[in-house]
Amino acid sequence: MMLKLIDLAKENETQELLEAFWNTYHCQQKIITADGKLYGKYCENRFWTLCCSIRKAEIISRYFPIIKHWEEPHFVTITIKAVKEAKPKDQRKTEKANFRFISRRYNFKE
Ligand SMILES: [Zn+2]
């Protein structure tokens, strides 16, 4: 998959993505052992399942000291369709209004 994405990045001349895709292609390629442990370099990119799961775990760990005190925590993922020609301020207003609507409907505290 990464090689196909690398080809696409080359075709579209997107240097930043090209470097990120190569970085992921080489993720954990070199493993060093020391004191009975294995060490490697992660790409830390979202589009690689392993590194994405590590990112999520790190984020959850950062928020956990706060979340553990909440009475009834919920994990909610809200997605929207990609906008071709976004007007960032209008889009942000719409997102906030939609979030408020959902919060009221399900009685979440913002
Ligand atoms: Zn990685």
Short mmCIF file of N, CA, C and O and ligand atoms in Angstrom, two decimals:
data_model
loop_
_atom_site.label_atom_id
_atom_site.label_comp_id
_atom_site.label_asym_id
_atom_site.label_seq_id
_atom_site.Cartn_x
_atom_site.Cartn_y
_atom_site.Cartn_z
N MET A 1 0.82 -1.18 0.00
CA MET A 1 0.00 0.00 0.00
C MET A 1 0.87 1.26 0.00
O MET A 1 0.59 2.21 -0.72
N MET A 2 1.91 1.27 0.81
CA MET A 2 2.74 2.48 0.89
C MET A 2 3.42 2.75 -0.44
O MET A 2 3.54 3.91 -0.85
N LEU A 3 3.84 1.72 -1.15
CA LEU A 3 4.51 1.94 -2.44
C LEU A 3 3.53 2.56 -3.44
O LEU A 3 3.93 3.42 -4.24
N LYS A 4 2.27 2.13 -3.40
CA LYS A 4 1.27 2.74 -4.28
C LYS A 4 1.05 4.21 -3.91
O LYS A 4 0.91 5.07 -4.79
N LEU A 5 0.98 4.49 -2.62
CA LEU A 5 0.81 5.88 -2.18
C LEU A 5 2.03 6.72 -2.56
O LEU A 5 1.90 7.90 -2.92
N ILE A 6 3.21 6.12 -2.49
CA ILE A 6 4.44 6.83 -2.88
C ILE A 6 4.38 7.18 -4.36
O ILE A 6 4.69 8.31 -4.76
N ASP A 7 3.92 6.24 -5.17
CA ASP A 7 3.77 6.52 -6.61
C ASP A 7 2.79 7.67 -6.85
O ASP A 7 3.05 8.56 -7.67
N LEU A 8 1.68 7.66 -6.12
CA LEU A 8 0.69 8.74 -6.27
C LEU A 8 1.28 10.09 -5.85
O LEU A 8 1.05 11.10 -6.51
N ALA A 9 2.03 10.08 -4.76
CA ALA A 9 2.64 11.33 -4.29
C ALA A 9 3.65 11.85 -5.31
O ALA A 9 3.76 13.05 -5.53
N LYS A 10 4.37 10.93 -5.95
CA LYS A 10 5.32 11.34 -7.02
C LYS A 10 4.57 11.94 -8.19
O LYS A 10 4.95 12.99 -8.71
N GLU A 11 3.47 11.27 -8.61
CA GLU A 11 2.69 11.76 -9.74
C GLU A 11 2.12 13.15 -9.48
O GLU A 11 2.09 13.99 -10.36
N ASN A 12 1.67 13.36 -8.23
CA ASN A 12 1.04 14.64 -7.88
C ASN A 12 2.04 15.66 -7.33
O ASN A 12 1.63 16.74 -6.91
N GLU A 13 3.32 15.27 -7.31
CA GLU A 13 4.38 16.16 -6.84
C GLU A 13 4.08 16.76 -5.46
O GLU A 13 4.18 17.96 -5.26
N THR A 14 3.67 15.92 -4.55
CA THR A 14 3.41 16.36 -3.18
C THR A 14 4.56 15.87 -2.30
O THR A 14 4.51 14.78 -1.72
N GLN A 15 5.61 16.70 -2.24
CA GLN A 15 6.85 16.34 -1.57
C GLN A 15 6.65 15.97 -0.10
O GLN A 15 7.22 15.01 0.39
N GLU A 16 5.82 16.75 0.58
CA GLU A 16 5.61 16.52 2.01
C GLU A 16 5.01 15.12 2.26
O GLU A 16 5.45 14.39 3.14
N LEU A 17 4.01 14.78 1.44
CA LEU A 17 3.40 13.46 1.58
C LEU A 17 4.37 12.36 1.17
O LEU A 17 4.42 11.30 1.79
N LEU A 18 5.13 12.64 0.13
CA LEU A 18 6.11 11.65 -0.34
C LEU A 18 7.07 11.28 0.79
O LEU A 18 7.31 10.09 1.04
N GLU A 19 7.58 12.27 1.48
CA GLU A 19 8.50 12.00 2.60
C GLU A 19 7.81 11.23 3.72
O GLU A 19 8.38 10.31 4.30
N ALA A 20 6.57 11.61 4.02
CA ALA A 20 5.82 10.93 5.08
C ALA A 20 5.56 9.47 4.70
O ALA A 20 5.69 8.57 5.54
N PHE A 21 5.22 9.22 3.43
CA PHE A 21 4.96 7.84 2.99
C PHE A 21 6.24 7.00 3.04
O PHE A 21 6.21 5.85 3.47
N TRP A 22 7.37 7.58 2.63
CA TRP A 22 8.64 6.84 2.73
C TRP A 22 8.98 6.57 4.19
O TRP A 22 9.46 5.49 4.54
N ASN A 23 8.73 7.55 5.03
CA ASN A 23 8.98 7.39 6.46
C ASN A 23 8.18 6.21 7.01
O ASN A 23 8.69 5.38 7.77
N THR A 24 6.92 6.11 6.61
CA THR A 24 6.08 5.00 7.05
C THR A 24 6.55 3.69 6.45
O THR A 24 6.56 2.66 7.11
N TYR A 25 6.96 3.74 5.21
CA TYR A 25 7.47 2.51 4.55
C TYR A 25 8.64 1.92 5.36
O TYR A 25 8.79 0.72 5.47
N HIS A 26 9.47 2.81 5.93
CA HIS A 26 10.64 2.36 6.70
C HIS A 26 10.37 2.23 8.19
O HIS A 26 11.31 1.97 8.96
N CYS A 27 9.11 2.40 8.61
CA CYS A 27 8.77 2.33 10.03
C CYS A 27 9.21 0.99 10.64
O CYS A 27 8.92 -0.07 10.09
N GLN A 28 9.94 1.06 11.72
CA GLN A 28 10.40 -0.13 12.45
C GLN A 28 11.26 -1.06 11.59
O GLN A 28 11.32 -2.27 11.83
N GLN A 29 11.93 -0.51 10.59
CA GLN A 29 12.75 -1.35 9.71
C GLN A 29 14.06 -1.75 10.39
O GLN A 29 14.56 -2.85 10.20
N LYS A 30 14.61 -0.82 11.17
CA LYS A 30 15.85 -1.13 11.89
C LYS A 30 15.51 -1.37 13.35
O LYS A 30 14.91 -0.52 14.02
N ILE A 31 15.89 -2.51 13.83
CA ILE A 31 15.64 -2.86 15.23
C ILE A 31 16.99 -3.03 15.93
O ILE A 31 17.88 -3.73 15.42
N ILE A 32 17.14 -2.39 17.05
CA ILE A 32 18.37 -2.48 17.83
C ILE A 32 18.03 -3.21 19.13
O ILE A 32 16.98 -2.96 19.73
N THR A 33 18.92 -4.09 19.56
CA THR A 33 18.70 -4.77 20.84
C THR A 33 19.71 -4.26 21.87
O THR A 33 20.87 -4.00 21.54
N ALA A 34 19.23 -4.09 23.07
CA ALA A 34 20.10 -3.68 24.17
C ALA A 34 19.48 -4.16 25.48
O ALA A 34 18.28 -3.98 25.69
N ASP A 35 20.26 -4.78 26.28
CA ASP A 35 19.81 -5.28 27.59
C ASP A 35 18.54 -6.14 27.47
O ASP A 35 17.61 -6.01 28.27
N GLY A 36 18.49 -6.96 26.45
CA GLY A 36 17.35 -7.85 26.29
C GLY A 36 16.08 -7.18 25.78
O GLY A 36 15.02 -7.78 25.78
N LYS A 37 16.17 -5.93 25.36
CA LYS A 37 14.99 -5.21 24.85
C LYS A 37 15.22 -4.84 23.38
O LYS A 37 16.36 -4.68 22.95
N LEU A 38 14.11 -4.68 22.66
CA LEU A 38 14.17 -4.29 21.25
C LEU A 38 13.78 -2.81 21.12
O LEU A 38 12.81 -2.36 21.75
N TYR A 39 14.52 -2.09 20.31
CA TYR A 39 14.21 -0.68 20.08
C TYR A 39 14.19 -0.42 18.58
O TYR A 39 15.01 -0.94 17.84
N GLY A 40 13.22 0.40 18.16
CA GLY A 40 13.14 0.77 16.75
C GLY A 40 12.58 2.16 16.63
O GLY A 40 12.10 2.75 17.60
N LYS A 41 12.64 2.70 15.42
CA LYS A 41 12.12 4.06 15.21
C LYS A 41 10.75 3.97 14.54
O LYS A 41 10.60 3.33 13.50
N TYR A 42 9.77 4.59 15.18
CA TYR A 42 8.42 4.64 14.63
C TYR A 42 8.28 5.85 13.71
O TYR A 42 8.89 6.90 13.96
N CYS A 43 7.42 5.73 12.69
CA CYS A 43 7.19 6.85 11.78
C CYS A 43 6.26 7.89 12.41
O CYS A 43 6.29 9.05 12.04
N GLU A 44 5.41 7.46 13.33
CA GLU A 44 4.46 8.33 14.03
C GLU A 44 3.41 8.95 13.12
O GLU A 44 2.82 9.98 13.43
N ASN A 45 3.17 8.34 11.97
CA ASN A 45 2.15 8.84 11.05
C ASN A 45 0.80 8.20 11.32
O ASN A 45 0.72 7.03 11.70
N ARG A 46 -0.27 8.99 11.08
CA ARG A 46 -1.62 8.52 11.34
C ARG A 46 -2.05 7.42 10.40
O ARG A 46 -2.89 6.60 10.74
N PHE A 47 -1.52 7.41 9.21
CA PHE A 47 -2.02 6.45 8.23
C PHE A 47 -1.40 5.07 8.38
O PHE A 47 -1.69 4.18 7.59
N TRP A 48 -0.56 4.87 9.38
CA TRP A 48 -0.03 3.54 9.66
C TRP A 48 -0.67 3.04 10.94
O TRP A 48 -0.58 3.68 11.99
N THR A 49 -1.36 1.91 10.86
CA THR A 49 -2.18 1.40 11.94
C THR A 49 -1.44 1.34 13.29
O THR A 49 -1.97 1.79 14.30
N LEU A 50 -0.24 0.80 13.29
CA LEU A 50 0.51 0.66 14.54
C LEU A 50 0.80 2.02 15.16
O LEU A 50 0.51 2.25 16.34
N CYS A 51 1.35 2.92 14.35
CA CYS A 51 1.72 4.23 14.89
C CYS A 51 0.49 5.04 15.26
O CYS A 51 0.52 5.81 16.23
N CYS A 52 -0.60 4.87 14.54
CA CYS A 52 -1.84 5.57 14.87
C CYS A 52 -2.36 5.09 16.22
O CYS A 52 -2.80 5.90 17.04
N SER A 53 -2.28 3.79 16.47
CA SER A 53 -2.77 3.27 17.76
C SER A 53 -1.89 3.76 18.91
O SER A 53 -2.39 4.02 20.00
N ILE A 54 -0.60 3.90 18.66
CA ILE A 54 0.30 4.43 19.70
C ILE A 54 -0.06 5.89 19.98
O ILE A 54 -0.13 6.31 21.14
N ARG A 55 -0.32 6.66 18.91
CA ARG A 55 -0.72 8.07 19.10
C ARG A 55 -1.99 8.16 19.93
O ARG A 55 -2.08 8.98 20.86
N LYS A 56 -2.97 7.31 19.61
CA LYS A 56 -4.23 7.33 20.36
C LYS A 56 -3.98 7.02 21.83
O LYS A 56 -4.53 7.68 22.71
N ALA A 57 -3.17 6.01 22.10
CA ALA A 57 -2.88 5.62 23.48
C ALA A 57 -2.20 6.76 24.23
O ALA A 57 -2.52 7.03 25.39
N GLU A 58 -1.28 7.46 23.56
CA GLU A 58 -0.59 8.59 24.20
C GLU A 58 -1.57 9.72 24.51
O GLU A 58 -1.51 10.33 25.58
N ILE A 59 -2.48 9.98 23.57
CA ILE A 59 -3.46 11.05 23.77
C ILE A 59 -4.39 10.68 24.93
O ILE A 59 -4.67 11.51 25.81
N ILE A 60 -4.88 9.45 24.94
CA ILE A 60 -5.76 9.01 26.03
C ILE A 60 -5.04 9.11 27.37
O ILE A 60 -5.61 9.57 28.37
N SER A 61 -3.76 8.74 27.41
CA SER A 61 -2.99 8.84 28.66
C SER A 61 -2.86 10.27 29.13
O SER A 61 -2.89 10.54 30.34
N ARG A 62 -2.71 11.19 28.18
CA ARG A 62 -2.60 12.62 28.56
C ARG A 62 -3.90 13.14 29.15
O ARG A 62 -3.90 13.91 30.09
N TYR A 63 -5.03 12.71 28.57
CA TYR A 63 -6.33 13.21 29.04
C TYR A 63 -6.87 12.42 30.23
O TYR A 63 -7.75 12.91 30.95
N PHE A 64 -6.38 11.23 30.45
CA PHE A 64 -6.95 10.37 31.48
C PHE A 64 -7.01 10.99 32.87
O PHE A 64 -8.04 10.85 33.56
N PRO A 65 -5.95 11.70 33.34
CA PRO A 65 -6.04 12.30 34.68
C PRO A 65 -7.25 13.21 34.85
O PRO A 65 -7.77 13.34 35.95
N ILE A 66 -7.73 13.82 33.79
CA ILE A 66 -8.92 14.68 33.85
C ILE A 66 -10.18 13.84 33.68
O ILE A 66 -11.13 13.95 34.46
N ILE A 67 -10.18 12.98 32.67
CA ILE A 67 -11.36 12.19 32.35
C ILE A 67 -11.77 11.26 33.50
O ILE A 67 -12.96 11.04 33.73
N LYS A 68 -10.80 10.76 34.25
CA LYS A 68 -11.13 9.80 35.32
C LYS A 68 -12.02 10.40 36.41
O LYS A 68 -12.66 9.69 37.16
N HIS A 69 -12.07 11.75 36.46
CA HIS A 69 -12.92 12.41 37.45
C HIS A 69 -14.32 12.69 36.93
O HIS A 69 -15.17 13.13 37.69
N TRP A 70 -14.57 12.47 35.64
CA TRP A 70 -15.90 12.70 35.08
C TRP A 70 -16.86 11.62 35.56
O TRP A 70 -16.48 10.46 35.69
N GLU A 71 -18.12 12.03 35.79
CA GLU A 71 -19.11 11.07 36.28
C GLU A 71 -19.46 10.03 35.23
O GLU A 71 -19.56 8.85 35.52
N GLU A 72 -19.72 10.49 34.03
CA GLU A 72 -20.17 9.57 32.99
C GLU A 72 -19.51 9.92 31.64
O GLU A 72 -20.13 10.51 30.76
N PRO A 73 -18.25 9.56 31.49
CA PRO A 73 -17.55 9.95 30.26
C PRO A 73 -18.06 9.18 29.03
O PRO A 73 -18.47 8.03 29.14
N HIS A 74 -18.06 9.87 27.90
CA HIS A 74 -18.42 9.25 26.61
C HIS A 74 -17.30 9.56 25.63
O HIS A 74 -16.71 10.63 25.68
N PHE A 75 -17.03 8.62 24.74
CA PHE A 75 -16.09 8.88 23.65
C PHE A 75 -16.91 9.04 22.38
O PHE A 75 -17.64 8.13 22.00
N VAL A 76 -16.81 10.20 21.78
CA VAL A 76 -17.61 10.50 20.60
C VAL A 76 -16.69 10.93 19.46
O VAL A 76 -15.81 11.77 19.66
N THR A 77 -16.87 10.34 18.31
CA THR A 77 -16.13 10.76 17.13
C THR A 77 -17.13 11.37 16.16
O THR A 77 -18.09 10.71 15.77
N ILE A 78 -16.91 12.62 15.84
CA ILE A 78 -17.80 13.31 14.92
C ILE A 78 -17.03 13.54 13.62
O ILE A 78 -15.92 14.07 13.65
N THR A 79 -17.62 13.14 12.53
CA THR A 79 -16.94 13.32 11.25
C THR A 79 -17.82 14.16 10.32
O THR A 79 -19.03 14.24 10.51
N ILE A 80 -17.18 14.78 9.37
CA ILE A 80 -17.90 15.53 8.35
C ILE A 80 -17.32 15.19 6.99
O ILE A 80 -16.19 14.71 6.90
N LYS A 81 -18.10 15.43 5.96
CA LYS A 81 -17.59 15.22 4.61
C LYS A 81 -16.52 16.27 4.32
O LYS A 81 -16.61 17.40 4.80
N ALA A 82 -15.54 15.89 3.52
CA ALA A 82 -14.52 16.86 3.12
C ALA A 82 -15.18 17.96 2.28
O ALA A 82 -16.08 17.69 1.49
N VAL A 83 -14.74 19.17 2.51
CA VAL A 83 -15.28 20.30 1.78
C VAL A 83 -14.25 20.72 0.73
O VAL A 83 -13.09 20.94 1.05
N LYS A 84 -14.69 20.81 -0.53
CA LYS A 84 -13.74 21.14 -1.59
C LYS A 84 -13.19 22.56 -1.46
O LYS A 84 -12.01 22.78 -1.44
N GLU A 85 -14.08 23.50 -1.42
CA GLU A 85 -13.64 24.88 -1.30
C GLU A 85 -14.18 25.43 0.02
O GLU A 85 -15.20 26.09 0.05
N ALA A 86 -13.44 25.12 1.07
CA ALA A 86 -13.92 25.47 2.41
C ALA A 86 -13.78 26.96 2.69
O ALA A 86 -12.83 27.60 2.27
N LYS A 87 -14.77 27.46 3.37
CA LYS A 87 -14.66 28.79 3.96
C LYS A 87 -14.47 28.51 5.44
O LYS A 87 -15.44 28.26 6.16
N PRO A 88 -13.21 28.51 5.90
CA PRO A 88 -12.90 28.04 7.26
C PRO A 88 -13.78 28.62 8.35
O PRO A 88 -14.22 27.88 9.22
N LYS A 89 -14.04 29.92 8.34
CA LYS A 89 -14.84 30.51 9.43
C LYS A 89 -16.27 29.99 9.39
O LYS A 89 -16.83 29.65 10.41
N ASP A 90 -16.88 29.93 8.19
CA ASP A 90 -18.24 29.42 8.05
C ASP A 90 -18.31 27.96 8.47
O ASP A 90 -19.23 27.54 9.16
N GLN A 91 -17.32 27.19 8.04
CA GLN A 91 -17.28 25.77 8.36
C GLN A 91 -17.19 25.57 9.86
O GLN A 91 -17.88 24.75 10.45
N ARG A 92 -16.33 26.35 10.51
CA ARG A 92 -16.14 26.24 11.96
C ARG A 92 -17.43 26.61 12.70
O ARG A 92 -17.79 25.94 13.67
N LYS A 93 -18.13 27.66 12.23
CA LYS A 93 -19.40 28.04 12.85
C LYS A 93 -20.41 26.90 12.76
O LYS A 93 -21.11 26.59 13.72
N THR A 94 -20.49 26.31 11.57
CA THR A 94 -21.42 25.19 11.35
C THR A 94 -21.07 24.03 12.28
O THR A 94 -21.95 23.43 12.90
N GLU A 95 -19.78 23.71 12.38
CA GLU A 95 -19.37 22.60 13.24
C GLU A 95 -19.75 22.88 14.71
O GLU A 95 -20.24 21.99 15.41
N LYS A 96 -19.50 24.11 15.17
CA LYS A 96 -19.83 24.45 16.55
C LYS A 96 -21.34 24.35 16.80
O LYS A 96 -21.77 23.81 17.82
N ALA A 97 -22.12 24.86 15.84
CA ALA A 97 -23.58 24.80 15.98
C ALA A 97 -24.06 23.36 16.01
O ALA A 97 -24.91 22.99 16.83
N ASN A 98 -23.50 22.53 15.16
CA ASN A 98 -23.88 21.11 15.13
C ASN A 98 -23.50 20.42 16.43
O ASN A 98 -24.26 19.60 16.96
N PHE A 99 -22.32 20.76 16.96
CA PHE A 99 -21.89 20.14 18.21
C PHE A 99 -22.80 20.55 19.36
O PHE A 99 -23.18 19.73 20.20
N ARG A 100 -23.18 21.84 19.38
CA ARG A 100 -24.10 22.31 20.43
C ARG A 100 -25.44 21.58 20.33
O ARG A 100 -26.01 21.17 21.33
N PHE A 101 -25.93 21.41 19.09
CA PHE A 101 -27.19 20.70 18.88
C PHE A 101 -27.10 19.27 19.43
O PHE A 101 -27.97 18.81 20.17
N ILE A 102 -26.02 18.59 19.10
CA ILE A 102 -25.84 17.20 19.57
C ILE A 102 -25.72 17.18 21.09
O ILE A 102 -26.32 16.33 21.76
N SER A 103 -24.95 18.13 21.66
CA SER A 103 -24.77 18.20 23.11
C SER A 103 -26.10 18.37 23.83
O SER A 103 -26.36 17.70 24.83
N ARG A 104 -26.94 19.30 23.30
CA ARG A 104 -28.25 19.54 23.93
C ARG A 104 -29.13 18.30 23.80
O ARG A 104 -29.78 17.89 24.75
N ARG A 105 -29.13 17.73 22.62
CA ARG A 105 -30.01 16.59 22.37
C ARG A 105 -29.68 15.41 23.28
O ARG A 105 -30.57 14.71 23.75
N TYR A 106 -28.40 15.19 23.49
CA TYR A 106 -28.00 14.04 24.32
C TYR A 106 -27.58 14.45 25.72
O TYR A 106 -27.02 13.65 26.47
N ASN A 107 -27.82 15.73 26.04
CA ASN A 107 -27.58 16.23 27.39
C ASN A 107 -26.12 16.10 27.82
O ASN A 107 -25.83 15.78 28.97
N PHE A 108 -25.18 16.34 26.91
CA PHE A 108 -23.76 16.36 27.26
C PHE A 108 -23.45 17.74 27.82
O PHE A 108 -24.05 18.72 27.46
N LYS A 109 -22.42 17.76 28.68
CA LYS A 109 -21.92 19.05 29.15
C LYS A 109 -20.74 19.43 28.27
O LYS A 109 -19.85 18.62 28.06
N GLU A 110 -20.76 20.65 27.72
CA GLU A 110 -19.66 21.09 26.85
C GLU A 110 -18.47 21.52 27.67
O GLU A 110 -18.56 21.94 28.75
ZN ZN B 1 5.10 3.93 12.01
#
